[in-house]
Amino acid sequence: MKVCNFEPKNESRNSVTSRSAMRRRLRRRNRRVEKLQSRNDHLQQRVHELEKRLSNANSQLENAQAQLLQRSSIEQPMMDHRIECEKPLPGHQFGVTLIAAAIELARRVGFRAAADVIAILFDLLNVDMKVPSHDAIEQWTLRLGVASLQDTFTKEDRVLWMSDHSSQIGKEKVLLIIGIALDDLPISGETLCLEKMRVLAIVPGESWKKEDVEREYQKLAERIGPPVYLLCDGAVELREPAEKLGKNGQKTIVLGDLKHHAANVLEKEIGRDERFQSFMSQVGLTRNRVQQTELSHFAPPPIKQKSRFMNLGSLLNWASMVLHHLDDPGSDSRTGVSDQRMEEKLGWLRDFADDVANWNQCQVVIDRSLEVINREGLAHETAEVVRCSLTNHDANWNRGSSSASRIGLQLIQWIGDSSSRLNAGERAWLSTEILESLFGRFKQLERQHSKGGFTRLIAALPTLCVRLSDEAVRRGFARVHSPQLSKWITIKSTARQLLIVGLTCESLAVLGH
């Protein structure tokens, strides 16, 4: 019987199974390889991004290190020269930098506030040192002020003086004389600044007659020589004594202040007009009627009777503003104000609308003329510059016979007459606004003391014209010590206040300094 052999068949089946399994395994491996390849590509991209970020971070770190190194090289010397490390001035508890900073602060915010500011800064900056008292800061300022009166001019200098007297509550007035070298006058287009001025004399007194002013002029002229030009506001007691000054047969040229002259011209032009007087009467009544009502924000500005024509611009601006709101019932300023109340209290201005417009034209002529003088000074061509300025603003300003045209022509004529008195090739000035600014800053320095008479603080006034620096403080303190300051300040008892008597440089000469 034949036996069948099934082995080849099984081998064939096993071979087919093995090849199929291999193919499956191969596919699984291929898929795994693809996944691994994809993951590898992703990781390589991630590595590239991280390398890029690391490079940027390294670059930023290098820049930061360079900046830190540069800053440390700058700040280290500053740290080495902190106020607390500075040696005190001889005879003082504080260094010159702190003293100069304290005086500068006092000029801006007052003595007590300056001490408070320094205390706050020391606390914030962890400065471990004593804070100067307001009394010390005041004493430093007075010493520097008295010392700066010596740093003025010589008899060889060509100088312009400005003089005026200011009064506060009480009978006392102070005659103030300041000066500037003609070579230091600002170039065309710039105005005067206090740092270029020098305080020459501060003389308080109860009465200033011509002979009193002449005496002070002569004392100052004997010390530093007479001025080439003297500028004052036109007061007789200031102007006539100046006409007696001179040197080598050449008399001092006395010039007037354009602002005061323009106020006089304006007063003559409109001050006697019945319409203007009626307008001013209504302004006074309106202020009393509205200042404690819902219309208080429409109250007219206060007007000083003595100088009202020098400050008429603010009143005319107020009138123009109110007329605008009268014609605009929907304006925000009329919120909460009924039409009836508006007309009842302010409607009278409608009757003066044309007058206000005319008076405004007069004020514009004055303002533009003053603007030229304050920007250009006084030269031989200044009158023509003023004329061109007025024409550029209004080509028809001098046509017809309006008040504005008459005022403008008078101002141009006056400026021309003033410039014709100048020496050949020289410039001068025709405005005392810098002097008025000095008085204003001094009242700010006095704070509450400005409500009384002049006090010992008047010795600090010259510091307002000083360019403060460490060297200026050193020079000033070397000239005037506390004992000398006490000699300078002669106290005279009055019923109201303590006055300083004779704060002029000749007093220091008498003391032997």
Coordinates of C-alpha atoms in Angstrom, one line a residue:
M1 CA 0.0 0.0 0.0
K2 CA 1.4 3.3 -1.0
V3 CA 2.0 5.8 1.8
C4 CA 1.3 9.6 1.0
N5 CA 3.8 12.3 1.9
F6 CA 2.2 15.5 3.1
E7 CA 5.3 17.4 4.2
P8 CA 5.9 19.5 1.1
K9 CA 2.4 20.9 1.3
N10 CA 2.9 21.9 4.9
E11 CA 6.2 23.6 4.1
S12 CA 4.5 25.5 1.3
R13 CA 1.8 26.7 3.7
N14 CA 4.3 27.7 6.3
S15 CA 6.3 29.6 3.7
V16 CA 3.3 31.6 2.6
T17 CA 2.5 32.4 6.3
S18 CA 6.1 33.4 6.9
R19 CA 6.2 35.8 4.0
S20 CA 2.8 37.3 4.9
A21 CA 4.0 37.9 8.5
M22 CA 7.2 39.5 7.3
R23 CA 5.3 41.8 5.1
R24 CA 3.1 42.8 8.0
R25 CA 6.1 43.3 10.2
L26 CA 7.8 45.3 7.5
R27 CA 4.7 47.6 7.1
R28 CA 4.6 48.1 10.9
R29 CA 8.3 48.9 10.9
N30 CA 7.9 51.3 8.0
R31 CA 5.1 53.1 9.7
R32 CA 7.2 53.2 12.9
V33 CA 10.1 54.5 10.9
E34 CA 7.9 57.2 9.3
K35 CA 6.6 58.2 12.7
L36 CA 10.1 58.3 14.1
Q37 CA 11.3 60.3 11.1
S38 CA 8.4 62.8 11.5
R39 CA 9.2 63.1 15.2
N40 CA 12.8 63.5 14.5
D41 CA 12.1 66.3 12.0
H42 CA 9.9 68.0 14.6
L43 CA 12.6 67.7 17.2
Q44 CA 15.2 69.0 14.8
Q45 CA 12.9 72.0 14.1
R46 CA 12.4 72.5 17.8
V47 CA 16.1 72.3 18.4
H48 CA 16.7 74.9 15.6
E49 CA 14.1 77.2 17.2
L50 CA 15.7 76.8 20.7
E51 CA 19.1 77.5 19.3
K52 CA 17.8 80.6 17.7
R53 CA 16.2 81.7 21.0
L54 CA 19.4 80.9 22.8
S55 CA 21.4 83.0 20.4
N56 CA 19.0 85.9 20.8
A57 CA 19.1 85.5 24.6
N58 CA 22.9 85.5 24.5
S59 CA 22.9 88.6 22.4
Q60 CA 20.5 90.4 24.8
L61 CA 22.6 89.2 27.7
E62 CA 25.7 90.7 26.2
N63 CA 23.9 94.0 25.5
A64 CA 22.6 94.1 29.0
Q65 CA 26.0 93.4 30.4
A66 CA 27.5 96.1 28.3
Q67 CA 24.8 98.6 29.4
L68 CA 25.3 97.6 33.0
L69 CA 29.0 98.1 32.7
Q70 CA 28.5 101.5 31.1
R71 CA 26.0 102.6 33.7
S72 CA 28.2 101.5 36.5
S73 CA 31.1 103.4 35.1
I74 CA 28.9 106.6 35.0
E75 CA 27.1 106.1 38.3
Q76 CA 30.0 105.1 40.3
P77 CA 31.6 108.6 40.2
M78 CA 28.2 110.1 41.0
M79 CA 27.9 107.8 44.0
D80 CA 31.4 108.8 45.1
H81 CA 30.3 112.5 45.1
R82 CA 27.0 112.3 46.9
I83 CA 26.0 115.3 48.9
E84 CA 26.6 113.3 52.1
C85 CA 30.2 112.7 51.1
E86 CA 30.9 116.3 50.3
K87 CA 33.1 118.2 52.8
P88 CA 31.3 121.1 54.5
L89 CA 32.3 124.7 53.7
P90 CA 34.5 126.2 56.3
G91 CA 32.4 127.3 59.2
H92 CA 29.3 125.4 57.9
Q93 CA 27.7 122.1 58.6
F94 CA 26.9 121.5 54.9
G95 CA 28.7 121.3 51.6
V96 CA 28.4 123.9 48.9
T97 CA 26.3 121.7 46.5
L98 CA 23.6 121.3 49.1
I99 CA 23.7 125.0 50.0
A100 CA 23.4 126.0 46.3
A101 CA 20.5 123.5 45.8
A102 CA 18.7 124.8 48.9
I103 CA 19.0 128.5 47.8
E104 CA 17.7 127.5 44.3
L105 CA 14.7 125.7 45.9
A106 CA 14.0 128.6 48.2
R107 CA 13.9 131.0 45.2
R108 CA 11.2 128.8 43.6
V109 CA 9.1 127.6 46.5
G110 CA 10.1 129.6 49.6
F111 CA 12.3 128.9 52.6
R112 CA 10.1 126.6 54.6
A113 CA 9.0 124.6 51.6
A114 CA 12.7 124.2 50.5
A115 CA 13.6 122.6 53.8
D116 CA 10.6 120.2 53.5
V117 CA 11.5 119.3 50.0
I118 CA 15.1 118.5 51.0
A119 CA 13.8 116.3 53.9
I120 CA 11.6 114.4 51.5
L121 CA 14.4 113.8 49.0
F122 CA 16.8 112.7 51.7
D123 CA 14.3 110.2 52.9
L124 CA 13.6 108.8 49.4
L125 CA 17.2 108.6 48.5
N126 CA 18.3 107.2 51.9
V127 CA 20.7 110.1 52.5
D128 CA 21.8 109.9 56.0
M129 CA 22.6 113.4 57.0
K130 CA 21.0 116.4 58.7
V131 CA 18.5 118.5 56.9
P132 CA 19.2 122.3 56.9
S133 CA 16.5 124.3 58.6
H134 CA 14.5 127.0 56.8
D135 CA 16.3 129.6 59.0
A136 CA 19.6 128.4 57.7
I137 CA 18.4 128.5 54.1
E138 CA 17.1 132.0 54.6
Q139 CA 20.4 133.1 56.1
W140 CA 22.4 131.6 53.2
T141 CA 20.1 133.4 50.7
L142 CA 20.5 136.8 52.4
R143 CA 24.2 136.4 52.5
L144 CA 24.4 135.6 48.8
G145 CA 22.0 138.5 48.0
V146 CA 24.1 141.0 49.9
A147 CA 27.3 139.7 48.4
S148 CA 25.9 139.8 44.8
L149 CA 25.4 143.6 45.2
Q150 CA 29.2 143.9 45.0
D151 CA 29.4 141.9 41.8
T152 CA 28.2 144.7 39.4
F153 CA 30.1 147.0 37.1
T154 CA 33.1 149.2 37.0
K155 CA 33.3 152.9 35.9
E156 CA 34.6 151.8 32.5
D157 CA 31.5 149.7 31.7
R158 CA 28.8 151.1 29.4
V159 CA 25.6 150.3 31.3
L160 CA 21.9 150.8 31.1
W161 CA 20.1 151.4 34.4
M162 CA 16.4 150.7 35.2
S163 CA 14.8 152.3 38.2
D164 CA 11.5 152.0 39.9
H165 CA 10.0 152.1 43.4
S166 CA 7.5 149.5 44.7
S167 CA 5.2 149.9 47.6
Q168 CA 3.5 147.3 49.8
I169 CA 1.0 147.6 52.7
G170 CA 2.2 150.5 54.8
K171 CA 4.0 153.7 54.1
E172 CA 7.3 152.2 53.1
K173 CA 8.6 152.1 49.5
V174 CA 11.7 150.6 48.1
L175 CA 13.8 152.2 45.4
L176 CA 15.2 149.5 43.2
I177 CA 17.9 150.1 40.6
I178 CA 19.1 147.3 38.3
G179 CA 21.4 147.4 35.4
I180 CA 22.8 145.5 32.4
A181 CA 25.9 146.1 30.3
L182 CA 25.0 147.3 26.8
D183 CA 27.1 144.5 25.4
D184 CA 24.9 142.0 27.2
L185 CA 21.6 143.2 25.7
P186 CA 20.0 140.3 23.9
I187 CA 20.2 140.0 20.2
S188 CA 17.2 140.9 18.0
G189 CA 14.4 138.4 18.5
E190 CA 15.3 137.6 22.2
T191 CA 14.1 139.3 25.3
L192 CA 15.8 140.3 28.6
C193 CA 16.4 137.6 31.2
L194 CA 17.0 138.2 34.9
E195 CA 20.3 136.3 34.9
K196 CA 21.8 139.0 32.8
M197 CA 20.7 141.8 35.1
R198 CA 22.5 143.1 38.1
V199 CA 20.8 144.6 41.2
L200 CA 22.7 147.8 41.9
A201 CA 20.8 149.3 44.8
I202 CA 18.0 148.5 47.1
V203 CA 16.9 151.5 49.3
P204 CA 13.8 151.3 51.4
G205 CA 12.2 154.5 52.7
E206 CA 8.9 156.1 53.5
S207 CA 9.1 159.1 51.1
W208 CA 10.8 159.4 47.8
K209 CA 11.1 162.9 46.6
K210 CA 13.3 164.1 43.7
E211 CA 16.1 165.1 46.0
D212 CA 16.0 161.6 47.7
V213 CA 16.3 159.8 44.4
E214 CA 19.0 162.2 43.2
R215 CA 21.0 161.4 46.3
E216 CA 20.9 157.6 45.6
Y217 CA 21.6 158.1 41.9
Q218 CA 24.7 160.1 42.7
K219 CA 25.9 157.6 45.4
L220 CA 25.7 154.8 42.9
A221 CA 27.3 156.8 40.1
E222 CA 30.3 157.7 42.3
R223 CA 30.9 154.0 42.9
I224 CA 30.3 152.4 39.5
G225 CA 30.0 155.4 37.2
P226 CA 26.9 157.0 35.6
P227 CA 24.9 155.0 33.1
V228 CA 24.8 155.7 29.4
Y229 CA 21.0 155.2 29.5
L230 CA 18.5 155.2 32.3
L231 CA 15.1 153.7 31.8
C232 CA 12.2 154.5 34.2
D233 CA 8.4 154.6 34.0
G234 CA 8.2 158.4 33.5
A235 CA 7.6 159.4 37.1
V236 CA 9.0 162.9 37.7
E237 CA 10.9 161.9 40.9
L238 CA 12.7 159.2 38.9
R239 CA 13.2 161.0 35.6
E240 CA 14.4 164.5 36.5
P241 CA 17.2 163.4 38.9
A242 CA 18.5 161.1 36.1
E243 CA 18.9 164.0 33.8
K244 CA 21.6 165.4 36.1
L245 CA 23.8 162.3 35.6
G246 CA 26.6 162.3 33.1
K247 CA 30.3 161.8 32.5
N248 CA 33.0 163.7 30.6
G249 CA 30.4 166.2 29.4
Q250 CA 28.0 163.5 28.1
K251 CA 24.8 163.4 29.9
T252 CA 22.9 160.2 30.7
I253 CA 20.1 159.6 28.1
V254 CA 16.8 159.1 30.0
L255 CA 14.3 156.8 28.3
G256 CA 10.7 156.1 29.2
D257 CA 8.8 152.8 29.5
L258 CA 6.5 152.1 26.5
K259 CA 3.9 150.3 28.6
H260 CA 3.4 153.2 30.9
H261 CA 3.4 155.7 28.0
A262 CA 0.9 153.6 26.0
A263 CA -1.4 153.5 29.1
N264 CA -1.3 157.2 29.3
V265 CA -2.1 157.5 25.6
L266 CA -4.9 155.0 25.9
E267 CA -6.3 156.9 28.9
K268 CA -6.3 160.2 27.0
E269 CA -8.0 158.5 24.0
I270 CA -10.8 156.7 25.7
G271 CA -10.6 157.3 29.5
R272 CA -12.6 160.5 29.4
D273 CA -15.2 159.1 27.0
E274 CA -18.7 158.9 28.6
R275 CA -19.2 155.4 27.1
F276 CA -16.1 154.1 28.6
Q277 CA -16.9 155.6 32.0
S278 CA -20.4 154.1 31.9
F279 CA -18.9 150.7 30.9
M280 CA -16.5 150.8 33.9
S281 CA -19.3 151.7 36.2
Q282 CA -21.4 148.7 35.0
V283 CA -18.4 146.4 35.3
G284 CA -18.1 147.3 39.0
L285 CA -21.8 146.7 39.6
T286 CA -21.7 143.4 37.7
R287 CA -18.9 142.1 39.8
N288 CA -20.8 142.7 43.0
R289 CA -24.0 141.2 41.5
V290 CA -22.7 137.9 40.2
Q291 CA -19.7 136.9 42.2
Q292 CA -21.7 134.8 44.7
T293 CA -24.3 133.4 42.4
E294 CA -24.5 130.7 39.7
L295 CA -23.0 133.3 37.4
S296 CA -19.8 133.6 39.4
H297 CA -17.7 132.2 36.6
F298 CA -18.8 135.2 34.5
A299 CA -17.6 137.7 37.1
P300 CA -15.3 140.4 35.6
P301 CA -11.6 140.4 36.7
P302 CA -10.6 142.8 39.5
I303 CA -9.3 146.1 38.2
K304 CA -6.8 148.3 40.0
Q305 CA -7.8 151.9 39.6
K306 CA -4.2 153.2 39.7
S307 CA -3.1 151.0 36.8
R308 CA -6.3 150.0 35.0
F309 CA -5.2 151.3 31.6
M310 CA -2.0 149.2 31.9
N311 CA -4.2 146.1 32.5
L312 CA -7.2 146.8 30.4
G313 CA -6.6 143.8 28.1
S314 CA -8.0 141.3 30.6
L315 CA -11.2 143.3 31.1
L316 CA -11.7 143.6 27.4
N317 CA -11.1 139.9 26.9
W318 CA -13.7 139.2 29.6
A319 CA -16.2 141.5 27.9
S320 CA -15.6 139.7 24.5
M321 CA -16.0 136.3 26.2
V322 CA -19.3 137.2 27.8
L323 CA -20.7 138.7 24.6
H324 CA -19.9 135.4 22.9
H325 CA -21.8 133.4 25.5
L326 CA -24.8 135.8 25.4
D327 CA -25.1 134.9 21.7
D328 CA -24.7 131.2 22.3
P329 CA -27.4 129.9 24.6
G330 CA -26.2 126.3 24.1
S331 CA -22.7 126.9 25.4
D332 CA -21.5 124.7 28.2
S333 CA -20.7 127.7 30.4
R334 CA -24.4 128.5 30.5
T335 CA -25.4 125.2 31.9
G336 CA -27.5 125.7 34.9
V337 CA -28.0 129.4 34.1
S338 CA -31.4 130.5 32.8
D339 CA -31.7 132.8 29.8
Q340 CA -33.5 135.3 32.0
R341 CA -30.7 135.5 34.6
M342 CA -28.1 135.7 31.9
E343 CA -29.8 138.7 30.3
E344 CA -30.7 140.3 33.6
K345 CA -27.1 140.3 35.0
L346 CA -25.0 140.5 31.8
G347 CA -27.3 141.6 29.0
W348 CA -26.1 145.2 29.4
L349 CA -22.9 144.3 27.6
R350 CA -24.9 144.0 24.3
D351 CA -25.2 147.8 24.3
F352 CA -21.4 148.1 24.4
A353 CA -20.6 145.5 21.7
D354 CA -19.3 148.0 19.2
D355 CA -17.4 149.9 21.9
V356 CA -15.7 146.8 23.1
A357 CA -14.6 145.9 19.6
N358 CA -13.1 149.4 19.1
W359 CA -11.3 149.3 22.4
N360 CA -10.0 145.8 21.6
Q361 CA -8.4 147.2 18.5
C362 CA -6.7 149.9 20.6
Q363 CA -5.4 147.2 22.9
V364 CA -4.1 145.1 20.0
V365 CA -2.1 148.0 18.7
I366 CA -0.6 148.5 22.1
D367 CA 0.1 144.8 22.6
R368 CA 1.8 144.3 19.2
S369 CA 4.0 147.4 19.8
L370 CA 5.0 146.1 23.2
E371 CA 5.8 142.7 21.7
V372 CA 8.2 144.3 19.2
I373 CA 10.0 146.3 21.9
N374 CA 10.3 143.3 24.3
R375 CA 11.7 141.2 21.4
E376 CA 13.8 143.7 19.6
G377 CA 14.8 146.4 22.1
L378 CA 15.3 149.9 20.9
A379 CA 17.3 150.7 17.8
H380 CA 17.2 153.4 15.2
E381 CA 14.9 151.3 13.0
T382 CA 12.5 150.1 15.7
A383 CA 9.7 152.6 14.9
E384 CA 9.6 151.2 11.4
V385 CA 9.6 147.6 12.7
V386 CA 6.6 148.5 14.9
R387 CA 4.8 150.0 11.9
C388 CA 5.4 146.9 9.8
S389 CA 4.2 144.7 12.6
L390 CA 0.9 146.6 12.8
T391 CA 0.5 146.5 9.1
N392 CA 1.1 142.8 8.9
H393 CA -1.6 142.3 11.5
D394 CA -4.1 144.7 9.8
A395 CA -3.2 146.4 6.6
N396 CA -5.9 149.0 7.3
W397 CA -5.0 149.8 10.8
N398 CA -3.9 153.4 10.1
R399 CA -6.7 154.3 7.6
G400 CA -9.5 156.5 8.8
S401 CA -9.6 158.3 12.2
S402 CA -10.2 155.4 14.6
S403 CA -8.9 155.5 18.1
A404 CA -6.7 152.5 17.3
S405 CA -5.0 154.3 14.4
R406 CA -4.5 157.5 16.5
I407 CA -2.9 155.5 19.3
G408 CA -0.7 153.5 16.9
L409 CA 0.6 156.7 15.2
Q410 CA 1.4 158.3 18.6
L411 CA 3.3 155.2 19.8
I412 CA 5.3 155.0 16.6
Q413 CA 6.1 158.7 16.8
W414 CA 7.2 158.3 20.5
I415 CA 9.4 155.3 19.7
G416 CA 11.0 157.2 16.8
D417 CA 11.7 160.1 19.1
S418 CA 13.3 157.8 21.7
S419 CA 15.4 156.0 19.1
S420 CA 16.7 159.3 17.7
R421 CA 18.4 160.0 21.0
L422 CA 20.5 156.8 20.9
N423 CA 24.2 157.0 20.3
A424 CA 25.3 155.9 16.8
G425 CA 25.4 152.2 16.4
E426 CA 24.0 151.4 19.9
R427 CA 20.9 149.7 21.1
A428 CA 19.0 150.3 24.3
W429 CA 15.7 149.1 25.8
L430 CA 12.3 150.7 26.2
S431 CA 10.4 148.4 28.5
T432 CA 10.7 147.9 32.3
E433 CA 8.8 144.7 32.3
I434 CA 11.9 142.8 33.5
L435 CA 12.0 145.0 36.6
E436 CA 8.3 144.4 37.2
S437 CA 9.0 140.7 36.8
L438 CA 11.7 140.9 39.4
F439 CA 9.3 142.6 41.9
G440 CA 6.8 139.8 41.2
R441 CA 9.3 137.1 41.9
F442 CA 10.4 138.8 45.1
K443 CA 6.8 138.9 46.3
Q444 CA 6.6 135.2 45.6
L445 CA 9.7 134.6 47.6
E446 CA 8.3 136.6 50.5
R447 CA 5.1 134.5 50.6
Q448 CA 2.9 135.7 53.4
H449 CA 5.3 138.5 54.3
S450 CA 4.4 140.3 51.1
K451 CA 1.1 141.2 52.8
G452 CA 3.0 143.5 55.2
G453 CA 5.7 146.0 54.8
F454 CA 9.2 145.2 53.6
T455 CA 11.2 143.0 56.0
R456 CA 14.8 141.8 56.2
L457 CA 14.0 139.4 53.3
I458 CA 14.6 142.3 51.0
A459 CA 18.3 141.4 51.2
A460 CA 17.4 138.2 49.3
L461 CA 16.1 140.1 46.3
P462 CA 19.5 140.3 44.4
T463 CA 19.7 136.5 44.4
L464 CA 16.9 136.4 41.9
C465 CA 19.3 137.8 39.3
V466 CA 22.1 135.3 40.2
R467 CA 23.0 132.3 38.0
L468 CA 23.4 129.9 40.9
S469 CA 26.4 127.5 40.9
D470 CA 28.8 126.1 43.5
E471 CA 31.4 128.7 42.5
A472 CA 28.9 131.6 42.9
V473 CA 28.1 130.4 46.4
R474 CA 31.8 130.1 47.3
R475 CA 32.6 133.6 46.0
G476 CA 29.5 135.1 47.7
F477 CA 30.2 133.5 51.1
A478 CA 33.8 134.5 50.9
R479 CA 32.7 138.2 50.5
V480 CA 30.0 138.3 53.1
H481 CA 30.0 136.3 56.4
S482 CA 27.2 136.2 58.9
P483 CA 28.7 139.1 61.0
Q484 CA 28.9 141.3 57.9
L485 CA 25.3 140.4 57.0
S486 CA 24.2 141.5 60.5
K487 CA 25.9 144.8 60.0
W488 CA 24.3 145.2 56.6
I489 CA 20.8 144.6 58.0
T490 CA 20.1 147.7 60.1
I491 CA 16.8 147.1 61.8
K492 CA 14.5 150.1 62.4
S493 CA 11.4 149.7 64.5
T494 CA 8.2 151.0 63.1
A495 CA 4.5 150.7 64.1
R496 CA 4.0 148.0 61.4
Q497 CA 7.2 146.2 60.5
L498 CA 11.0 145.9 60.6
L499 CA 12.7 147.7 57.7
I500 CA 16.1 147.3 56.2
V501 CA 17.7 150.7 55.9
G502 CA 20.2 151.6 53.2
L503 CA 20.9 148.2 51.5
T504 CA 23.4 149.6 49.0
C505 CA 26.9 148.7 48.3
E506 CA 28.4 152.0 49.7
S507 CA 27.2 150.7 53.1
L508 CA 29.6 147.8 52.7
A509 CA 32.4 150.2 51.9
V510 CA 31.7 152.1 55.1
L511 CA 32.0 148.8 57.0
G512 CA 35.5 148.3 55.6
H513 CA 34.7 145.4 53.2

